[in-house]
Tab-separated table of C-alpha atoms in Angstrom:
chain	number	residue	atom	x	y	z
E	851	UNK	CA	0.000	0.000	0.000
E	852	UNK	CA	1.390	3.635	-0.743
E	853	UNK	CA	0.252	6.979	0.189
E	854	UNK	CA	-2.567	8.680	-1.787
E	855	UNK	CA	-1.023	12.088	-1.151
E	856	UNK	CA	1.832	14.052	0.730
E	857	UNK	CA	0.170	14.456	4.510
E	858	UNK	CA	0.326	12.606	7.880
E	859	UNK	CA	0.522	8.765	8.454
E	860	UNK	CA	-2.296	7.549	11.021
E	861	UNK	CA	-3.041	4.053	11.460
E	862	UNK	CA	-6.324	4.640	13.734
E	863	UNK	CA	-9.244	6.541	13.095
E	864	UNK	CA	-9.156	9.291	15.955
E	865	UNK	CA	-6.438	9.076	18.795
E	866	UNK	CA	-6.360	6.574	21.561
E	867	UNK	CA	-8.684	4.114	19.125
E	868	UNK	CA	-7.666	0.911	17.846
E	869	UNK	CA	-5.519	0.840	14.347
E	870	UNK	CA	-7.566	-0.154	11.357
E	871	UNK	CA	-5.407	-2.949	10.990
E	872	UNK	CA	-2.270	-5.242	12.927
E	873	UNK	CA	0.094	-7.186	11.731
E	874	UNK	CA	-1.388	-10.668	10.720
E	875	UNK	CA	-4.390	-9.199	9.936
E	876	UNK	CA	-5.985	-10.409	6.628
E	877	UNK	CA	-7.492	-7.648	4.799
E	878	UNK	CA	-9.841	-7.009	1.811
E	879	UNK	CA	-9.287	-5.434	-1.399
E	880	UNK	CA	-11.225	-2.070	-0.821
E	881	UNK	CA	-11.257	-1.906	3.031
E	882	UNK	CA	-9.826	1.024	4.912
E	883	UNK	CA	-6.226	0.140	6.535
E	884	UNK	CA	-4.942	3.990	7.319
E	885	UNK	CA	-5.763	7.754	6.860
E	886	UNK	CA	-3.232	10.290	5.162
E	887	UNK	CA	-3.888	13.615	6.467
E	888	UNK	CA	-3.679	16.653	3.871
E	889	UNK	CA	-4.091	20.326	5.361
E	890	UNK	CA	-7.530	19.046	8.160
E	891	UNK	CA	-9.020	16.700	5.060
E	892	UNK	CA	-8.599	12.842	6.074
E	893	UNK	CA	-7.851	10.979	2.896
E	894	UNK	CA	-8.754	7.176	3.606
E	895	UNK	CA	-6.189	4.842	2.340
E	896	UNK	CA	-7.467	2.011	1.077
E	897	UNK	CA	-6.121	-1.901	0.332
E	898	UNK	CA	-5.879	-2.440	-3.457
E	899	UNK	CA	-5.366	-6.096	-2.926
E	900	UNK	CA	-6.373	-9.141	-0.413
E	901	UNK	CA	-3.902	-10.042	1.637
E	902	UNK	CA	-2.155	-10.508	4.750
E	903	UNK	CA	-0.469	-7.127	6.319
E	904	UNK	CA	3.317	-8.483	6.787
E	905	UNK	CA	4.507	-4.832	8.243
E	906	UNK	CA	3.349	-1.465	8.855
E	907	UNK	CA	6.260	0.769	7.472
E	908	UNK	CA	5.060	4.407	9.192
E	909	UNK	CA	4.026	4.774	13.447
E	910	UNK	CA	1.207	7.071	13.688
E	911	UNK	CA	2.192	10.965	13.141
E	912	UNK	CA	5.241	10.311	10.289
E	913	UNK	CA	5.092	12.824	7.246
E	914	UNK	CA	4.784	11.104	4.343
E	915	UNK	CA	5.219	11.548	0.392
E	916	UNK	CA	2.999	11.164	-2.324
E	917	UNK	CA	3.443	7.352	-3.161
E	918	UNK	CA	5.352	6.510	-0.452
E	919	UNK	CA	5.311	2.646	0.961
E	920	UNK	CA	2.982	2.529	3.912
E	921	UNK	CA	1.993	-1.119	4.812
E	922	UNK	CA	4.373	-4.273	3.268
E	923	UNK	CA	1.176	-7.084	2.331
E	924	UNK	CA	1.255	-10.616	1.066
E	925	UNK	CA	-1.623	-11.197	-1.788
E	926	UNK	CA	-3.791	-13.876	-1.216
E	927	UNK	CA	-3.922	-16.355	-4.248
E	928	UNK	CA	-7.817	-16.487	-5.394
């Protein structure tokens, strides 16, 4: 997974919550695994395959670039 957009890495939907995902998780093409923030507007990031999430590669708060590697995930063979 890779950022949508230059912002802010957050792996939970408000502070003190539970992240959207863990490592070992297996997650769905489509479902919601982080949020990039750009200037106040919360860009979802979303999983473009099925897998499972092997590594998360940015801790909650880390600047990130348009692009960038976020989350390291294993497809699932259909």
């Amino acid at each position: 997974m890779r950022a949508p957009s230059v912002g802010t890495f957050y792996s939970a939907p408000k502070p003190g919550a539970e992240p959207f995902v863990k490592v070992g998780d297996v997650i769905t093409k489509g479902a919601q695994i982080a949020i990039v923030e750009v200037m106040k507007l919360m860009i979802p990031v979303e999983a473009d395959v099925t897998g499972k999430v092997e590594r998360t590669l940015k801790s909650d708060g880390d600047p990130v670039e348009y692009d960038e590697p976020l989350f390291h995930i294993v497809p699932q063979r259909a």
